[in-house]
mmCIF file of C-alpha atoms and ligand atoms in Angstrom:
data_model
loop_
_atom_site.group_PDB
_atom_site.id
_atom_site.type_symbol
_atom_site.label_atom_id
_atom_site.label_comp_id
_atom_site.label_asym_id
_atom_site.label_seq_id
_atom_site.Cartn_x
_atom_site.Cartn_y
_atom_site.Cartn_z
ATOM 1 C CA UNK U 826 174.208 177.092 16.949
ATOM 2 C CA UNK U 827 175.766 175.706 13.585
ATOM 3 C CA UNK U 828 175.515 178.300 11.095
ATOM 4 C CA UNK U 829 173.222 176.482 8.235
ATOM 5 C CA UNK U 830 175.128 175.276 5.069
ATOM 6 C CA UNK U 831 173.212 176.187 1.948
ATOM 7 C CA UNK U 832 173.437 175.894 -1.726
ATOM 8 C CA UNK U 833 171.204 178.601 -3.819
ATOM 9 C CA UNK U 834 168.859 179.269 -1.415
ATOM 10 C CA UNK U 835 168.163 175.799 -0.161
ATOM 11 C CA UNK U 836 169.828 174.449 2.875
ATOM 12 C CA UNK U 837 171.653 170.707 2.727
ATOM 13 C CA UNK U 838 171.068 167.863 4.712
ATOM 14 C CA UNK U 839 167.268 168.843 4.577
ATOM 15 C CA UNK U 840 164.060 167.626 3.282
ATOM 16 C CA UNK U 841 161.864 169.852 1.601
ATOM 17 C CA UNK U 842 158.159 169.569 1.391
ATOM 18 C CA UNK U 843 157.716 170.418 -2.379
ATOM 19 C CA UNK U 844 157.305 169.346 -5.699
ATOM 20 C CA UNK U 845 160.679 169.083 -6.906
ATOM 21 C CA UNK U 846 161.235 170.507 -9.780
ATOM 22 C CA UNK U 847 159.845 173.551 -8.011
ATOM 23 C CA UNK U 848 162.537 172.702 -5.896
ATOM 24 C CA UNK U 849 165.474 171.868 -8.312
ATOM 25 C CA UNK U 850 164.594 174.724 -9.779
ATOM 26 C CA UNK U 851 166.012 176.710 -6.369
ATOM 27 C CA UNK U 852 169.234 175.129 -7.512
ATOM 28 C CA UNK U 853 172.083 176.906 -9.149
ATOM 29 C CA UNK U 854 173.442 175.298 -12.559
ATOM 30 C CA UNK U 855 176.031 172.736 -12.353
ATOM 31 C CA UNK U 856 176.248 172.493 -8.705
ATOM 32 C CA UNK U 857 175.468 169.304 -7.718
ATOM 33 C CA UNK U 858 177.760 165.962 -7.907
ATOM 34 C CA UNK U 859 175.253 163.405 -7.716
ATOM 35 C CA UNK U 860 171.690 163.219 -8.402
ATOM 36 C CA UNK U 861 169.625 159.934 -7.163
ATOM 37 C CA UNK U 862 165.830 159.628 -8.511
ATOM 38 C CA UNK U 863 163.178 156.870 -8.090
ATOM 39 C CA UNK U 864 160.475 158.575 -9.758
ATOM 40 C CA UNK U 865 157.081 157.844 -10.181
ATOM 41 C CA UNK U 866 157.127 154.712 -12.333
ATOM 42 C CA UNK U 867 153.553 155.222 -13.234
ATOM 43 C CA UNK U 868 152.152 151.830 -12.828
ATOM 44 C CA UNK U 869 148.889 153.369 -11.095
ATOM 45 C CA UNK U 870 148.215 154.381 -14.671
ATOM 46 C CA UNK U 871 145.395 153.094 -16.696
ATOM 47 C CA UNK U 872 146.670 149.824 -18.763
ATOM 48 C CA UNK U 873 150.151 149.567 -16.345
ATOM 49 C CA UNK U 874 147.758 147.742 -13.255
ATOM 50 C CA UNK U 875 148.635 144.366 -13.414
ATOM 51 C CA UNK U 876 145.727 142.634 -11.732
ATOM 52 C CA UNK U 877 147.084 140.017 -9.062
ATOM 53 C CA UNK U 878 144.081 137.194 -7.983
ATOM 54 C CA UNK U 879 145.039 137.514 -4.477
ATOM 55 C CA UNK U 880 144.217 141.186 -3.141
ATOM 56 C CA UNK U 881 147.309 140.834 -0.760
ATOM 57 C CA UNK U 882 150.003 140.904 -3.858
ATOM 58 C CA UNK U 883 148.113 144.021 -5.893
ATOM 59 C CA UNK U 884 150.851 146.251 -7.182
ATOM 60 C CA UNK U 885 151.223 149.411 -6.304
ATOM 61 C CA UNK U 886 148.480 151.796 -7.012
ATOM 62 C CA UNK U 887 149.365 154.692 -5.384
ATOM 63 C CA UNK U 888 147.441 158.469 -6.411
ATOM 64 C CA UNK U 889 151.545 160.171 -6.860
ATOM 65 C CA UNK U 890 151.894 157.138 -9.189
ATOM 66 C CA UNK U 891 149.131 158.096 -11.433
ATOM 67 C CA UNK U 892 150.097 160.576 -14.344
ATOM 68 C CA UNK U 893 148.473 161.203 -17.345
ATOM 69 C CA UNK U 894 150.783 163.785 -19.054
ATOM 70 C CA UNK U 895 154.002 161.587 -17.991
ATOM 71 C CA UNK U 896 156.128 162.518 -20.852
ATOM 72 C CA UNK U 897 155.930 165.970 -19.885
ATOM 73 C CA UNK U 898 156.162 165.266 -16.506
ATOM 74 C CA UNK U 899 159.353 163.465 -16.988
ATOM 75 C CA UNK U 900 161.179 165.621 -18.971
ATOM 76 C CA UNK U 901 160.273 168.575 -16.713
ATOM 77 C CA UNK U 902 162.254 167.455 -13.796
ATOM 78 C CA UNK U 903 164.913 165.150 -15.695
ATOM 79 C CA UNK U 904 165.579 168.621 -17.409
ATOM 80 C CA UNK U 905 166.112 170.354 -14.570
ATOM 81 C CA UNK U 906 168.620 167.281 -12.869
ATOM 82 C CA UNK U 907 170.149 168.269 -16.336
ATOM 83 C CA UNK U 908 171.162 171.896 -15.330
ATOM 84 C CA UNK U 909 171.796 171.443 -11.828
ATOM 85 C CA UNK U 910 174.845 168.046 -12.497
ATOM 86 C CA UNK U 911 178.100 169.764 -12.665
ATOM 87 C CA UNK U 912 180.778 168.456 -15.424
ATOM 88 C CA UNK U 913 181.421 165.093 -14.266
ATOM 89 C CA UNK U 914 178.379 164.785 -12.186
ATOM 90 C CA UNK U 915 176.007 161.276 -12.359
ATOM 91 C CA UNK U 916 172.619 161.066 -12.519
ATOM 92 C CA UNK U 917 170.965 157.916 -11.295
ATOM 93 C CA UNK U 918 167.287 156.621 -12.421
ATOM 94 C CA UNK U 919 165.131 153.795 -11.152
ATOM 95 C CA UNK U 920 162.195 152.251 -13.445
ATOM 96 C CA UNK U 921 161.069 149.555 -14.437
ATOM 97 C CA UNK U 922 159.609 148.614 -18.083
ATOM 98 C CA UNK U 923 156.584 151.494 -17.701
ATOM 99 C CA UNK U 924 159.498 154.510 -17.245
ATOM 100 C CA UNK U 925 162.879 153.227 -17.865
ATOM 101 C CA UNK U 926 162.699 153.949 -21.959
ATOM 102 C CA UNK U 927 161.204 156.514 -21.842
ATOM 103 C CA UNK U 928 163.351 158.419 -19.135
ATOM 104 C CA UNK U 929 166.163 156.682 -21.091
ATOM 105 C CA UNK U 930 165.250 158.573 -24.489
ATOM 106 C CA UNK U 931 164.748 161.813 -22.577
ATOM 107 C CA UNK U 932 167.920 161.111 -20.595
ATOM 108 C CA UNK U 933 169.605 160.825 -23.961
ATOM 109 C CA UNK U 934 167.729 163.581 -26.472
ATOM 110 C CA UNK U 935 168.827 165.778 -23.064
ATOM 111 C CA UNK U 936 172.644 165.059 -24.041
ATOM 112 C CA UNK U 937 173.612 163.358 -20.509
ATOM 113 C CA UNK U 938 175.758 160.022 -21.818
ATOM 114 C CA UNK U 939 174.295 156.980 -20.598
ATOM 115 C CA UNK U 940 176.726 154.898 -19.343
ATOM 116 C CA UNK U 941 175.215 151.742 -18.140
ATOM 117 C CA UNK U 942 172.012 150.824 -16.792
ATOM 118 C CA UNK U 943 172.320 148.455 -13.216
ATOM 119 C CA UNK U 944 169.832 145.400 -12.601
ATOM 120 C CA UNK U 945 168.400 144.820 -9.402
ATOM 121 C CA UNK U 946 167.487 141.382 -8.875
ATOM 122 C CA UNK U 947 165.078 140.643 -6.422
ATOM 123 C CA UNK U 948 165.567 136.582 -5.718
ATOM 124 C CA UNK U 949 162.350 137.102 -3.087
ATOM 125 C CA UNK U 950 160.292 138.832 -5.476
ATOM 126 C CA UNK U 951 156.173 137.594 -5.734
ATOM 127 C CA UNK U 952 155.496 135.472 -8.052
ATOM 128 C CA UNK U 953 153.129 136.283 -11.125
ATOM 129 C CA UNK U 954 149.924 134.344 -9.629
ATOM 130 C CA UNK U 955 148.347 134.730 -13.479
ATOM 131 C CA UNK U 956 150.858 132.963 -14.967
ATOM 132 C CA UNK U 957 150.287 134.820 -18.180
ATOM 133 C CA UNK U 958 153.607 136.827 -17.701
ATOM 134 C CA UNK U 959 156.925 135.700 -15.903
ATOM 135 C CA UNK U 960 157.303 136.782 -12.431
ATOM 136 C CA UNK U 961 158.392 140.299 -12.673
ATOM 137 C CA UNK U 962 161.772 140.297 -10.750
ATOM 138 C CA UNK U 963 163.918 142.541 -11.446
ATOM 139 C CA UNK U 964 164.290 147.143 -11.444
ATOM 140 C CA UNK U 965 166.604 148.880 -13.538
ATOM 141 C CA UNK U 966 168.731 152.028 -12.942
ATOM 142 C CA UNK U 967 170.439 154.160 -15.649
ATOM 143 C CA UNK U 968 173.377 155.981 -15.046
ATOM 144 C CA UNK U 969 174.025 158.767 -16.957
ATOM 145 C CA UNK U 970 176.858 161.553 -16.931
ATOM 146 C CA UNK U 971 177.886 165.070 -17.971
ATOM 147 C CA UNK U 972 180.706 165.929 -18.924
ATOM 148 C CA UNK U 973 183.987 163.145 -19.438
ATOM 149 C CA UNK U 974 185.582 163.247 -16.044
ATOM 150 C CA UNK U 975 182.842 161.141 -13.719
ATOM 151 C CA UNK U 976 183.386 159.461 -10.872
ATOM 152 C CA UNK U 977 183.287 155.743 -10.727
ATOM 153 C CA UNK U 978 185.395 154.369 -7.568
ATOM 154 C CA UNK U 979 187.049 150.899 -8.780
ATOM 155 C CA UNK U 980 188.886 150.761 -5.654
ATOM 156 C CA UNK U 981 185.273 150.500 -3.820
ATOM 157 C CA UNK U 982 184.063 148.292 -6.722
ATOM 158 C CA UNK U 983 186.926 145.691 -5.655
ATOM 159 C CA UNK U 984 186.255 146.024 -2.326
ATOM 160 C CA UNK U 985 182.670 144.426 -2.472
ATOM 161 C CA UNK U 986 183.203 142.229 -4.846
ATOM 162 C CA UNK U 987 186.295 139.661 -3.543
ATOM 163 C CA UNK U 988 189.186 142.604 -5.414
ATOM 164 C CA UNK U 989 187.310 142.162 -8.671
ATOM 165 C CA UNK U 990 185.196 145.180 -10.395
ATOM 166 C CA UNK U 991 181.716 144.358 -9.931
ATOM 167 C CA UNK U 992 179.138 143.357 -12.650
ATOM 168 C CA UNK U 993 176.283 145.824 -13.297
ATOM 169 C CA UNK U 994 173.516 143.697 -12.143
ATOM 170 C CA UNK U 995 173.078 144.103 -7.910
ATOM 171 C CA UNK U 996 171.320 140.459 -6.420
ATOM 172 C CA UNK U 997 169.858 140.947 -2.837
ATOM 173 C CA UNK U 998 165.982 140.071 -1.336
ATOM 174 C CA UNK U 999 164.106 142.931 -1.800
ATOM 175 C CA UNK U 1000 164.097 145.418 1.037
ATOM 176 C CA UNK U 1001 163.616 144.193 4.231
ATOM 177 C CA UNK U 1002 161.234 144.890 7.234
ATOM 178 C CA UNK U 1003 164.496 145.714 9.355
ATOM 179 C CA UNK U 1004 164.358 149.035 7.113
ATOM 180 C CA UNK U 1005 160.990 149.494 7.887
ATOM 181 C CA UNK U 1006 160.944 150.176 11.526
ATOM 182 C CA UNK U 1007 160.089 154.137 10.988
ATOM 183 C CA UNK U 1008 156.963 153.654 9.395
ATOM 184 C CA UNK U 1009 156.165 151.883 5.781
ATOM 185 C CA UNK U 1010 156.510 153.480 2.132
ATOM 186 C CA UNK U 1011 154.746 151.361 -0.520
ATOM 187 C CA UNK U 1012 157.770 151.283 -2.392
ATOM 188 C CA UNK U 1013 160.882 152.088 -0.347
ATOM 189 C CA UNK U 1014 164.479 151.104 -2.146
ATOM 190 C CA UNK U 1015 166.637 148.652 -0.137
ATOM 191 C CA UNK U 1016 169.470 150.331 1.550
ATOM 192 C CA UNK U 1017 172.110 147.838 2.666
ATOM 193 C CA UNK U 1018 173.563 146.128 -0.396
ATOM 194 C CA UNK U 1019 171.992 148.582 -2.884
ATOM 195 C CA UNK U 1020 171.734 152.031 -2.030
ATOM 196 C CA UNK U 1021 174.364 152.174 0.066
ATOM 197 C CA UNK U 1022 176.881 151.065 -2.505
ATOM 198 C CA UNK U 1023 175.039 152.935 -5.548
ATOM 199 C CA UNK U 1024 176.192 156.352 -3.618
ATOM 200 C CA UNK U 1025 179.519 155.293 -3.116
ATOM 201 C CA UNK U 1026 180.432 154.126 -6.535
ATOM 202 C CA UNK U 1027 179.391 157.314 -7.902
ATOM 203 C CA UNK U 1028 180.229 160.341 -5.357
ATOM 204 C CA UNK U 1029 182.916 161.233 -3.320
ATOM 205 C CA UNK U 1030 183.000 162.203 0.507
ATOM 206 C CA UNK U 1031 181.111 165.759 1.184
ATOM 207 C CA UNK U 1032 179.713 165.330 -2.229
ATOM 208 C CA UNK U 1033 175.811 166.892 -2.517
ATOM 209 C CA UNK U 1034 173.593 164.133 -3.428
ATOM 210 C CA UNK U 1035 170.234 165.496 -4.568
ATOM 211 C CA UNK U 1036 167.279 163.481 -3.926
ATOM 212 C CA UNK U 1037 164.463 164.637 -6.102
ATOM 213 C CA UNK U 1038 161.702 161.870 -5.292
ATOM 214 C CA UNK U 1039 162.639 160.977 -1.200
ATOM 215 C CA UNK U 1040 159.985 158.494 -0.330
ATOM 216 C CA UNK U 1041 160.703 157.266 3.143
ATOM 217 C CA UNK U 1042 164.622 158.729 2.853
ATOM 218 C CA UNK U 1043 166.498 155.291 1.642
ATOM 219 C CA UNK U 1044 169.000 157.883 -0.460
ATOM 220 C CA UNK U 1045 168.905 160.525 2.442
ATOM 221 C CA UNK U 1046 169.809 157.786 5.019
ATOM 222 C CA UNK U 1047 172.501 156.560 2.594
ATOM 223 C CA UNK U 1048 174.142 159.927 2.082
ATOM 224 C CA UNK U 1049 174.223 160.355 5.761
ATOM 225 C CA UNK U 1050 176.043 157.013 6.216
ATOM 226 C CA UNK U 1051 178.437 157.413 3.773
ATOM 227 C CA UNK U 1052 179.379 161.398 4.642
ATOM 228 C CA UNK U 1053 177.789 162.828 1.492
ATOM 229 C CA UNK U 1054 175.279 165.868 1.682
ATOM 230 C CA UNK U 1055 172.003 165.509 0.445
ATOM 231 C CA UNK U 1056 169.224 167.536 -0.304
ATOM 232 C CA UNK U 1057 165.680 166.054 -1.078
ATOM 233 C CA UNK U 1058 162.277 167.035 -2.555
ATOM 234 C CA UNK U 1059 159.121 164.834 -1.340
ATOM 235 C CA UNK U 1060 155.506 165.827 -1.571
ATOM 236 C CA UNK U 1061 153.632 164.098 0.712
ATOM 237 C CA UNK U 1062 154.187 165.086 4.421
ATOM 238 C CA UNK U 1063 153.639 161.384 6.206
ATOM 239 C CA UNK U 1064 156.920 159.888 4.027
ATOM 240 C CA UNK U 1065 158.966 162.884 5.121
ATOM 241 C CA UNK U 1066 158.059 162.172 8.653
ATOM 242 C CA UNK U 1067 158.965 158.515 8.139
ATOM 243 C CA UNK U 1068 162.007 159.753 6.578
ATOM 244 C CA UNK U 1069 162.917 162.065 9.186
ATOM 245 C CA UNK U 1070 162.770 159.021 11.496
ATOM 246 C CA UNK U 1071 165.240 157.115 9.549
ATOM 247 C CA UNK U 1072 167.294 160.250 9.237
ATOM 248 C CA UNK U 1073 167.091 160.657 13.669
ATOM 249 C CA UNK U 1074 168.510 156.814 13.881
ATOM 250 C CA UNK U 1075 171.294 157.212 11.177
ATOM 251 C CA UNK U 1076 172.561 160.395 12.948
ATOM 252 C CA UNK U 1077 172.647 158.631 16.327
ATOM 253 C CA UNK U 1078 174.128 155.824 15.343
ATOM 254 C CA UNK U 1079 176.671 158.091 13.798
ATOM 255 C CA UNK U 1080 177.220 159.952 17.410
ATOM 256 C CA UNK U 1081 177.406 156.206 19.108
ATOM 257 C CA UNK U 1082 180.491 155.303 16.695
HETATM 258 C C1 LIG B 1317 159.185 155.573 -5.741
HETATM 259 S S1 LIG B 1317 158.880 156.597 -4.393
HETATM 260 C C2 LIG B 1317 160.494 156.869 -3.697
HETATM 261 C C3 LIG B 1317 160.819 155.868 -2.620
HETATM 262 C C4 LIG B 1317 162.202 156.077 -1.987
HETATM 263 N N1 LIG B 1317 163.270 155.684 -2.872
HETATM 264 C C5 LIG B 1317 162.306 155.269 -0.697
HETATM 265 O O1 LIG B 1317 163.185 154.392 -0.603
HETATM 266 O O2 LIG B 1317 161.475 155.476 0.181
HETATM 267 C C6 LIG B 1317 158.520 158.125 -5.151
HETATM 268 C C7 LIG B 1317 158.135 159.234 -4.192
HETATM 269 O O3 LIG B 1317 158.046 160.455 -4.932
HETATM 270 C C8 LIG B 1317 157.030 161.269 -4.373
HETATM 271 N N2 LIG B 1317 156.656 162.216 -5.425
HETATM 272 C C9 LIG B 1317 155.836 161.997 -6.483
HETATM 273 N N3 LIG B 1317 155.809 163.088 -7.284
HETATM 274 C C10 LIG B 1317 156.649 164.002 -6.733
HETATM 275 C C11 LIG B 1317 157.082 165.311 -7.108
HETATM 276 N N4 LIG B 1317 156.612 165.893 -8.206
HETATM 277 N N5 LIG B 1317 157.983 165.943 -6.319
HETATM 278 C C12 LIG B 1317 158.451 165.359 -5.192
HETATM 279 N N6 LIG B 1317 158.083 164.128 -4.775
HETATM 280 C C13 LIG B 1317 157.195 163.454 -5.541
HETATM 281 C C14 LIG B 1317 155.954 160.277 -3.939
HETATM 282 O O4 LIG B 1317 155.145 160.804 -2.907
HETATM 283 C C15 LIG B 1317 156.784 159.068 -3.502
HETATM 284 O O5 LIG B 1317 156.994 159.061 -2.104
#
C-alpha cells in the first residue's frame, strides 16, 4: 500500500471530521500554498433572516450558520489560515454582505494584502418576492496574500477568457443539480466555471489547497481535478459523506482518462 503523504501530523487528500481551527491548528506555519474558505456567512443569525412569502425560497437557516460571538469566531480561524499561508500563499473568502467586511477588516488588521475581491453573479438567482430590497444576486470572494511573490496564472486567465485577462467578476447560473447527484448541501459552491478556475488562477500543480469549511467537497473535488492536494476540515458527518461521494466519482473519472 501507498505510504500516506502527510503534512504536520495531518494526512493530504483527506477530510477531517473536526472543527477546523482545531484542525489548522495541526498545521505547521507557512506551509500551505492555497487556502479556500466559504465560511459560515451567518445569515441564520437573529436580524440576517430575510423572510421570503413563499416557504419554498426561505434562505438558509441552517444551526452551523448561527453564531452569536462571530467576530471572535472569525478571527479565530482566519488567524490561524494566517500562520499556516506560506510567503506568497493566497487566501480565498466567500461572503456575502453579513461576513464579507467584516472578514475583510480582520483579513486586513491580520496584515494579509487584499488584492481584489471576485463577484459571482448568479443570472438564475430568486427573485426578492418582498420587493422591499433588490433581488440579492450576487457572492463575493476576497483574495488576499502574504508575502509579494503570489501566484496569479495570466496564461490560464487568457485561456478562459478569448487570450484576454479576465475581469474579476465570474457570471454563471448558480450551481446546478448535475453537481448534486451525491447528496444535497444547502449551500454548495458551483464547481464548473467557478471553483474550478478560482484554484487554478491561484495555485500551481501539487500545490496543498486547504479547505477549512468543506461542505459537500466543491473545493476538494476541484483540487482533485486540477492535481492540487487538499486537505479539509468539516463538522458535520452527513456533508463529509456527500463529499466523499463526489471525491469517489472525481477519482474515477480520473482513472477512466
Ligand atoms: C458554506 S458551507 C460550505 C459549502 C461548500 N463550499 C460546498 O460547496 O459544499 C460551510 C460548511 O462549514 C461547516 N462548518 C461550520 N462551522 C465549522 C467549523 N468550525 N469547522 C469546520 N466546518 C464548519 C458547515 O457544516 C458547512 O457545511
Amino acid at each position: 500500500m501507498a505510504e500516506k503523504e502527510l503534512l504536520g501530523s495531518i494526512e493530504l487528500n483527506r477530510i477531517y471530521q473536526r472543527d477546523c481551527i482545531e484542525g489548522m491548528r495541526m498545521l505547521p506555519n507557512e506551509s500551505v500554498d492555497l487556502i479556500i474558505a466559504d465560511p459560515p456567512y451567518n445569515i441564520g443569525a437573529k436580524g440576517n433572516h430575510i423572510k421570503s412569502e413563499e416557504k419554498r425560497f426561505s434562505a438558509i437557516k441552517e444551526e452551523w450558520d448561527t453564531i452569536d460571538n462571530f467576530e471572535e469566531f472569525n478571527l479565530k480561524w482566519l488567524t490561524e489560515c494566517h500562520r499556516i499561508l506560506r510567503n506568497g500563499g493566497s487566501l480565498l473568502v466567500w461572503g456575502s454582505r453579513h461576513n464579507i467586511y467584516l472578514c475583510g477588516y480582520q483579513i486586513d488588521s491580520l496584515g494579509l494584502q487584499i488584492k481584489t475581491h471576485y463577484t459571482w453573479y448568479k443570472t438564475n438567482s430568486m427573485p426578492c418576492l418582498t420587493g422591499r430590497n433588490p433581488s440579492e444576486s450576487t457572492e463575493q470572494l476576497i483574495w488576499a496574500t502574504k508575502g509579494s511573490n503570489w501566484t496569479y496564472d495570466l496564461e490560464y486567465a487568457k485561456s478562459i477568457n478569448g487570450g484576454k485577462n479576465i475581469r474579476n467578476v465570474f457570471m454563471t447560473t448558480q450551481t446546478p443539480q448535475s453537481e448534486k447527484k451525491a447528496g444535497k448541501h444547502p449551500s454548495q459552491k458551483r464547481g464548473e466555471g467557478l471553483t474550478d478556475m478560482l484554484i487554478r488562477l491561484h495555485s500551481r500543480e501539487n500545490d496543498i489547497v486547504v479547505v477549512p469549511f468543506c461542505g459537500s467537497g466543491t473545493e476538494c473535488v476541484e483540487a482533485v481535478r486540477a492535481s492540487r492536494n487538499f486537505i479539509a476540515f468539516e463538522t458535520e458527518p452527513s456533508y463529509i459523506e456527500i463529499a466523499n461521494k463526489r471525491l469517489d466519482i472525481a477519482h474515477s473519472e480520473e482513472e477512466a482518462e
